[in-house]
Amino acid sequence: MGFTRNKDNKMIGLLQRYPLPVIVLAQLFGTSLWFSINGVWLSLAGELGLAESDLGRLTLSVQAGFIVGTLTLAVTGLADRFGASRIFLVSSVLGALANAGFVLVAGVFPVDSLLRFATGLCLAGIYPLGMKLVIAWTPKHAGAALAWLVGMLTLGTALPHLMRGATLGLPWEWPLLAASVLALAGGLLVFLLGDGPHLPKANGGLPITQGLAALRIPRFRAVAGGYFGHMWELYAFWTLVPLLIARELNRLGQGEALVPWLSFVVIGIGAAGCIGGGRLIRTRGSEWVARRALMVSGALCLLYPWLHGLSPILLIALLMIWGIAVVADSPQFSALAAATAPKETVGSSLAVMNAVGFGLTLPAIWITSGLWSPWGVWVALLLLPGPVFGLLSLGRGKAPA
């Protein structure tokens, strides 16, 4: 028994020597639950006779659950009252169960939507709490550390497409169950790591007014506005990626076998954008990176539909550039917000910002998925208001000298 305890202590000590790799790996595993349905969509839809509108419905259910979860964290102050590692573990376990349960009820409305909602609810205890853990363990390098974290969120979002590509010919249930196993592993890793030493614990309950305190700070509002514009575009784009890829492969005379592989590349390459942006902030700063990423993705929102007749290979390459730019600004908005928010309520402040941002993904996903059939690639124009609003908001908030 003493040998087992010493072995466990050595393992925990090893994890705590490298907290950032542990957190980002756990984030990768946990967020594989997010788009697990999208990764198997072509097989799932073909077997159950579902349409693109059902894809929108199930994706919206996850987003809605995440919003309710983040608002709950903000209103109750749970993000600042209890250990982040424990919330992360519980959320990972329950999210894994909800995701696995979907296998049994897929296509049965509204039960399938309710389980996706429950998955989103649990993700609220994974993504924002992962940000808090990064800040708690590596406060002096928050921008670069959050770049790795959001990079893993991006890879986690793309991971179901990779799992689907690797299991073509096998039942669509397999990638979903694999995502649940990964989420369980991620929760255990963070639990063993524990809470970081650099954030104070709040005493007692936090009323919503304290969770919203950061919104009274002009600089925080400007950064949050930039984040909101970014979010209008991001998840709608990720939802459209398999449809855009399928269109180009169809023009090339290819079947659907390459759709999950290329979808993984287009979404997953955003991790390189996040990490590359994290390196750039050493010389350019977080706001410089966020602005340039918004400019590039906004330009692609505007230009991509007008280029729809060009070579499919060229358009897939443009989608990869878009995949890099569309998420490269996300960790920098989080780092800017965390640096501006009151330190004692940073968890609740980030939860509020996440809740509003993800709230904006609901109409964006609903509109773009609903209009895909009649509009095709022209729905990309509907993403443009996001980057435009984000740039205007950043322009209103002057960074401190």
Coordinates of C-alpha atoms in Angstrom, one line a residue:
M1 CA 0.0 0.0 0.0
G2 CA 2.9 2.4 0.8
F3 CA 4.5 1.5 -2.5
T4 CA 1.3 2.3 -4.4
R5 CA 1.1 5.7 -2.6
N6 CA 4.7 6.6 -3.4
K7 CA 4.1 5.6 -7.0
D8 CA 1.0 7.8 -7.2
N9 CA 2.9 10.7 -5.6
K10 CA 5.7 10.3 -8.2
M11 CA 3.2 10.4 -11.0
I12 CA 1.4 13.5 -9.6
G13 CA 4.8 15.2 -9.2
L14 CA 5.7 14.4 -12.8
L15 CA 2.5 15.8 -14.0
Q16 CA 2.9 19.0 -12.0
R17 CA 6.4 19.5 -13.4
Y18 CA 4.8 19.9 -16.9
P19 CA 1.4 21.4 -16.2
L20 CA 0.8 23.0 -19.6
P21 CA 1.3 19.8 -21.7
V22 CA -1.0 18.0 -19.2
I23 CA -3.8 20.6 -19.5
V24 CA -3.6 21.0 -23.3
L25 CA -3.7 17.2 -23.7
A26 CA -6.7 16.9 -21.4
Q27 CA -8.3 19.8 -23.4
L28 CA -7.7 17.9 -26.6
F29 CA -9.3 14.8 -25.2
G30 CA -12.2 16.5 -23.5
T31 CA -13.2 18.7 -26.4
S32 CA -13.4 15.8 -28.8
L33 CA -16.9 15.5 -27.5
W34 CA -17.9 18.9 -29.1
F35 CA -18.2 18.0 -32.8
S36 CA -18.3 14.2 -32.4
I37 CA -21.6 14.1 -34.3
N38 CA -20.3 16.3 -37.1
G39 CA -17.3 14.0 -37.6
V40 CA -19.6 11.0 -38.4
W41 CA -22.3 13.0 -40.0
L42 CA -22.2 11.6 -43.6
S43 CA -22.4 8.0 -42.3
L44 CA -25.0 8.8 -39.6
A45 CA -27.2 10.8 -42.0
G46 CA -27.0 8.1 -44.7
E47 CA -28.0 5.4 -42.3
L48 CA -30.8 7.2 -40.5
G49 CA -32.0 9.4 -43.3
L50 CA -31.2 12.8 -41.6
A51 CA -30.8 16.1 -43.4
E52 CA -28.5 19.1 -43.1
S53 CA -31.2 20.8 -40.9
D54 CA -30.8 17.9 -38.4
L55 CA -27.0 18.6 -38.4
G56 CA -27.8 22.2 -37.5
R57 CA -30.3 21.1 -34.8
L58 CA -27.8 18.8 -33.1
T59 CA -25.0 21.3 -33.3
L60 CA -27.2 24.0 -31.9
S61 CA -28.1 21.7 -29.0
V62 CA -24.5 21.4 -28.0
Q63 CA -24.0 25.2 -28.3
A64 CA -27.1 25.9 -26.2
G65 CA -26.0 23.4 -23.5
F66 CA -22.6 25.1 -23.4
I67 CA -24.2 28.5 -23.0
V68 CA -26.5 27.4 -20.2
G69 CA -23.5 25.8 -18.5
T70 CA -21.3 28.8 -18.7
L71 CA -24.1 31.1 -17.5
T72 CA -24.6 28.7 -14.5
L73 CA -20.9 28.9 -13.7
A74 CA -21.1 32.7 -13.8
V75 CA -24.4 33.1 -11.8
T76 CA -23.5 30.6 -9.1
G77 CA -19.8 31.5 -9.0
L78 CA -18.9 27.8 -9.2
A79 CA -16.0 28.6 -11.4
D80 CA -14.4 30.5 -8.5
R81 CA -15.7 28.6 -5.5
F82 CA -14.7 25.1 -6.2
G83 CA -11.5 23.4 -7.5
A84 CA -11.2 23.8 -11.2
S85 CA -9.6 20.3 -11.5
R86 CA -12.6 18.7 -9.8
I87 CA -15.1 20.5 -11.9
F88 CA -13.1 19.5 -15.0
L89 CA -13.2 15.8 -13.9
V90 CA -16.9 15.7 -13.1
S91 CA -17.7 17.5 -16.4
S92 CA -15.5 15.0 -18.4
V93 CA -17.2 12.0 -16.9
L94 CA -20.7 13.2 -17.4
G95 CA -20.0 14.5 -20.9
A96 CA -18.5 11.1 -21.8
L97 CA -21.6 9.4 -20.6
A98 CA -24.0 11.8 -22.5
N99 CA -21.9 11.4 -25.7
A100 CA -21.9 7.6 -25.5
G101 CA -25.7 7.7 -24.7
F102 CA -26.3 9.4 -28.0
V103 CA -25.4 6.2 -29.8
L104 CA -28.5 4.6 -28.4
V105 CA -30.9 7.3 -29.4
A106 CA -29.5 8.8 -32.6
G107 CA -32.3 10.0 -34.8
V108 CA -34.9 9.9 -32.0
F109 CA -36.1 13.4 -31.6
P110 CA -36.1 15.1 -29.1
V111 CA -34.0 12.7 -27.0
D112 CA -31.0 13.0 -29.3
S113 CA -31.1 16.8 -29.0
L114 CA -31.4 16.6 -25.2
L115 CA -28.3 14.4 -24.9
R116 CA -26.3 16.7 -27.2
F117 CA -27.5 19.6 -25.0
A118 CA -26.2 17.7 -21.9
T119 CA -22.9 17.2 -23.7
G120 CA -22.6 20.9 -24.3
L121 CA -23.6 21.6 -20.6
C122 CA -20.6 19.4 -19.6
L123 CA -18.2 21.1 -22.0
A124 CA -18.8 24.3 -20.0
G125 CA -16.9 22.6 -17.2
I126 CA -14.0 21.7 -19.6
Y127 CA -13.2 24.6 -21.8
P128 CA -13.5 27.7 -19.5
L129 CA -12.1 25.7 -16.6
G130 CA -9.2 24.7 -18.8
M131 CA -8.5 28.4 -19.4
K132 CA -8.6 29.0 -15.7
L133 CA -6.2 26.2 -15.0
V134 CA -3.7 27.5 -17.6
I135 CA -3.8 30.9 -15.9
A136 CA -3.4 29.3 -12.5
W137 CA -0.4 27.3 -13.5
T138 CA 1.4 29.7 -16.0
P139 CA 0.3 33.2 -15.2
K140 CA 3.4 34.9 -16.6
H141 CA 2.9 33.3 -20.0
A142 CA -0.9 33.3 -20.3
G143 CA -1.1 34.4 -24.0
A144 CA 1.3 31.7 -25.3
A145 CA -0.2 29.1 -22.9
L146 CA -3.7 29.9 -24.0
A147 CA -2.6 29.6 -27.6
W148 CA -1.7 26.0 -26.9
L149 CA -4.9 25.5 -25.1
V150 CA -7.1 26.8 -27.9
G151 CA -5.0 24.9 -30.3
M152 CA -5.9 21.8 -28.6
L153 CA -9.6 22.8 -28.5
T154 CA -9.3 23.2 -32.3
L155 CA -7.6 19.8 -32.7
G156 CA -10.3 18.4 -30.4
T157 CA -13.0 19.8 -32.6
A158 CA -11.2 18.3 -35.7
L159 CA -10.5 14.9 -34.0
P160 CA -13.9 13.3 -34.7
H161 CA -13.3 13.9 -38.4
L162 CA -9.9 12.1 -38.2
M163 CA -11.4 9.2 -36.2
R164 CA -14.2 8.9 -38.8
G165 CA -11.6 8.9 -41.6
A166 CA -9.6 6.2 -39.8
T167 CA -12.7 4.0 -39.3
L168 CA -14.4 4.3 -42.7
G169 CA -16.2 1.1 -43.4
L170 CA -16.8 0.6 -39.6
P171 CA -19.9 1.6 -37.7
W172 CA -20.3 5.3 -37.1
E173 CA -20.7 4.5 -33.4
W174 CA -17.1 3.7 -33.0
P175 CA -15.7 7.2 -33.2
L176 CA -18.3 8.5 -30.8
L177 CA -17.4 5.9 -28.2
A178 CA -13.7 6.6 -28.8
A179 CA -14.4 10.3 -28.0
S180 CA -16.0 9.4 -24.7
V181 CA -13.0 7.3 -23.7
L182 CA -10.7 10.2 -24.5
A183 CA -12.8 12.5 -22.4
L184 CA -12.6 10.2 -19.4
A185 CA -8.8 10.1 -19.8
G186 CA -8.6 13.9 -20.0
G187 CA -10.6 14.3 -16.9
L188 CA -8.4 11.9 -15.0
L189 CA -5.2 13.7 -16.1
V190 CA -6.5 17.1 -14.8
F191 CA -7.7 15.7 -11.6
L192 CA -4.3 14.2 -10.9
L193 CA -2.6 17.5 -11.8
G194 CA -4.7 19.5 -9.4
D195 CA -5.4 23.2 -9.1
G196 CA -2.7 25.7 -9.9
P197 CA -1.2 27.9 -7.2
H198 CA -1.5 31.4 -8.7
L199 CA -5.2 32.3 -8.5
P200 CA -6.9 33.3 -5.2
K201 CA -9.9 31.3 -4.1
A202 CA -13.1 33.4 -3.7
N203 CA -14.9 33.2 -0.4
G204 CA -18.5 32.3 -0.3
G205 CA -21.0 32.7 -3.2
L206 CA -20.4 35.1 -6.0
P207 CA -23.5 37.0 -7.1
I208 CA -23.9 37.7 -10.8
T209 CA -23.0 41.3 -10.4
Q210 CA -19.5 40.3 -9.4
G211 CA -19.3 37.9 -12.2
L212 CA -20.2 40.7 -14.6
A213 CA -17.9 43.2 -12.9
A214 CA -15.4 43.1 -15.8
L215 CA -18.0 44.5 -18.2
R216 CA -17.8 47.8 -16.4
I217 CA -14.2 48.1 -17.6
P218 CA -14.0 49.8 -21.0
R219 CA -10.9 47.8 -22.1
F220 CA -12.6 44.5 -21.2
R221 CA -15.7 45.5 -23.2
A222 CA -13.6 46.3 -26.2
V223 CA -11.8 43.0 -26.0
A224 CA -15.1 41.1 -25.4
G225 CA -16.6 42.8 -28.4
G226 CA -13.7 41.5 -30.6
Y227 CA -14.3 38.0 -29.2
F228 CA -18.0 38.2 -29.9
G229 CA -17.4 39.1 -33.5
H230 CA -14.9 36.2 -33.8
M231 CA -17.4 33.8 -32.3
W232 CA -20.1 34.7 -34.8
E233 CA -17.8 33.4 -37.6
L234 CA -15.9 30.5 -35.9
Y235 CA -18.4 27.8 -35.2
A236 CA -20.5 28.5 -38.2
F237 CA -17.4 28.1 -40.3
W238 CA -16.5 24.8 -38.6
T239 CA -20.1 23.6 -39.2
L240 CA -19.8 24.4 -42.9
V241 CA -16.4 22.8 -43.5
P242 CA -17.6 19.3 -44.3
L243 CA -20.2 20.7 -46.7
L244 CA -17.7 23.0 -48.4
I245 CA -15.2 20.1 -48.7
A246 CA -17.8 17.8 -50.1
R247 CA -18.7 20.4 -52.7
E248 CA -15.1 20.6 -53.9
L249 CA -14.6 16.9 -53.9
N250 CA -17.8 16.4 -55.9
R251 CA -16.5 18.9 -58.5
L252 CA -13.3 16.8 -58.7
G253 CA -15.4 13.6 -59.2
Q254 CA -14.3 12.2 -55.9
G255 CA -16.4 10.2 -53.5
E256 CA -17.1 11.0 -49.8
A257 CA -14.1 9.0 -48.5
L258 CA -11.8 12.0 -48.4
V259 CA -14.4 14.4 -46.7
P260 CA -13.5 13.5 -43.1
W261 CA -9.7 13.6 -43.8
L262 CA -9.8 17.0 -45.4
S263 CA -12.3 18.3 -42.8
F264 CA -9.8 17.3 -40.1
V265 CA -7.0 19.1 -42.0
V266 CA -9.0 22.3 -42.5
I267 CA -10.2 22.5 -38.9
G268 CA -7.2 21.0 -37.2
I269 CA -4.7 23.3 -39.0
G270 CA -6.2 26.1 -36.9
A271 CA -4.0 24.7 -34.1
A272 CA -1.0 25.9 -36.0
G273 CA -2.6 29.3 -36.3
C274 CA -3.1 29.4 -32.5
I275 CA 0.4 28.2 -31.7
G276 CA 2.0 30.5 -34.3
G277 CA 0.1 33.4 -33.0
G278 CA 1.3 32.5 -29.5
R279 CA 4.9 32.9 -30.7
L280 CA 4.2 36.2 -32.5
I281 CA 2.8 37.8 -29.4
R282 CA 6.4 37.8 -28.0
T283 CA 7.3 40.6 -30.4
R284 CA 3.9 41.9 -31.7
G285 CA 1.5 41.5 -28.7
S286 CA -1.8 39.7 -28.4
E287 CA -3.9 42.5 -29.9
W288 CA -1.8 42.7 -33.0
V289 CA -2.3 39.0 -33.6
A290 CA -6.0 39.2 -33.0
R291 CA -6.5 42.1 -35.4
R292 CA -4.5 40.4 -38.2
A293 CA -6.4 37.2 -37.8
L294 CA -9.7 39.0 -38.0
M295 CA -8.6 40.8 -41.1
V296 CA -7.6 37.6 -42.9
S297 CA -10.7 35.6 -42.0
G298 CA -12.9 38.6 -42.8
A299 CA -11.3 38.9 -46.2
L300 CA -12.0 35.2 -46.9
C301 CA -15.6 35.6 -45.8
L302 CA -16.0 38.2 -48.4
L303 CA -13.9 36.7 -51.3
Y304 CA -14.5 33.0 -51.0
P305 CA -18.1 32.9 -52.6
W306 CA -16.9 35.1 -55.5
L307 CA -14.1 32.6 -56.2
H308 CA -16.4 29.6 -56.3
G309 CA -15.7 28.8 -59.9
L310 CA -12.0 28.4 -59.5
S311 CA -10.1 25.2 -59.2
P312 CA -11.4 22.9 -56.4
I313 CA -7.7 22.4 -55.3
L314 CA -7.2 26.1 -55.0
L315 CA -10.4 26.5 -53.0
I316 CA -9.5 23.7 -50.6
A317 CA -6.1 25.5 -50.1
L318 CA -8.0 28.7 -49.3
L319 CA -10.1 26.8 -46.8
M320 CA -6.9 25.8 -45.1
I321 CA -5.8 29.4 -44.8
W322 CA -9.2 30.3 -43.5
G323 CA -8.9 27.5 -41.0
I324 CA -5.7 29.0 -39.7
A325 CA -7.0 32.5 -39.4
V326 CA -10.4 31.9 -38.1
V327 CA -9.2 30.6 -34.7
A328 CA -5.7 32.2 -34.3
D329 CA -7.3 35.2 -32.5
S330 CA -9.3 33.2 -30.0
P331 CA -6.5 32.6 -27.4
Q332 CA -5.4 36.2 -27.6
F333 CA -8.9 37.5 -26.9
S334 CA -9.0 35.2 -23.8
A335 CA -5.5 36.3 -22.7
L336 CA -6.4 40.0 -23.1
A337 CA -9.7 39.5 -21.3
A338 CA -8.0 37.6 -18.4
A339 CA -5.4 40.3 -18.1
T340 CA -8.1 43.0 -17.9
A341 CA -10.7 41.3 -15.7
P342 CA -10.6 41.6 -11.8
K343 CA -8.3 38.8 -10.7
E344 CA -10.6 37.5 -8.0
T345 CA -13.4 36.9 -10.4
V346 CA -11.4 35.9 -13.6
G347 CA -13.2 32.6 -13.8
S348 CA -16.7 34.1 -13.7
S349 CA -15.7 36.9 -16.0
L350 CA -14.4 34.5 -18.7
A351 CA -17.5 32.3 -18.2
V352 CA -19.7 35.3 -18.9
M353 CA -17.7 36.3 -22.0
N354 CA -17.8 32.7 -23.2
A355 CA -21.6 32.5 -22.6
V356 CA -22.3 35.6 -24.7
G357 CA -19.9 34.6 -27.4
F358 CA -21.4 31.1 -27.7
G359 CA -24.8 32.6 -27.6
L360 CA -23.9 34.4 -30.9
T361 CA -23.0 31.0 -32.4
L362 CA -26.6 29.9 -32.3
P363 CA -28.1 32.2 -34.9
A364 CA -24.9 32.0 -37.0
I365 CA -25.1 28.2 -37.1
W366 CA -28.8 28.1 -37.6
I367 CA -28.8 30.6 -40.5
T368 CA -25.8 29.2 -42.3
S369 CA -26.8 25.5 -42.0
G370 CA -30.4 26.4 -42.9
L371 CA -29.4 28.3 -46.0
W372 CA -26.8 26.0 -47.3
S373 CA -29.1 24.1 -49.6
P374 CA -30.5 27.1 -51.5
W375 CA -27.4 29.4 -51.2
G376 CA -24.4 27.1 -51.3
V377 CA -21.1 28.8 -50.9
W378 CA -22.7 32.2 -50.7
V379 CA -23.7 31.6 -47.1
A380 CA -20.0 32.5 -46.3
L381 CA -21.0 36.2 -46.8
L382 CA -23.2 35.9 -43.7
L383 CA -20.1 35.2 -41.6
L384 CA -18.5 38.6 -42.6
P385 CA -20.3 40.7 -40.0
G386 CA -18.4 38.9 -37.2
P387 CA -14.9 40.0 -38.2
V388 CA -16.1 43.5 -39.1
F389 CA -17.8 44.0 -35.7
G390 CA -14.7 42.5 -33.9
L391 CA -12.3 44.9 -35.6
L392 CA -14.6 47.9 -34.9
S393 CA -14.9 46.9 -31.2
L394 CA -11.1 46.6 -30.8
G395 CA -10.7 50.0 -32.4
R396 CA -12.8 51.5 -29.6
G397 CA -10.6 50.1 -26.9
K398 CA -7.2 51.6 -26.6
A399 CA -4.6 49.3 -25.1
P400 CA -2.8 50.6 -22.0
A401 CA 0.7 52.0 -22.6

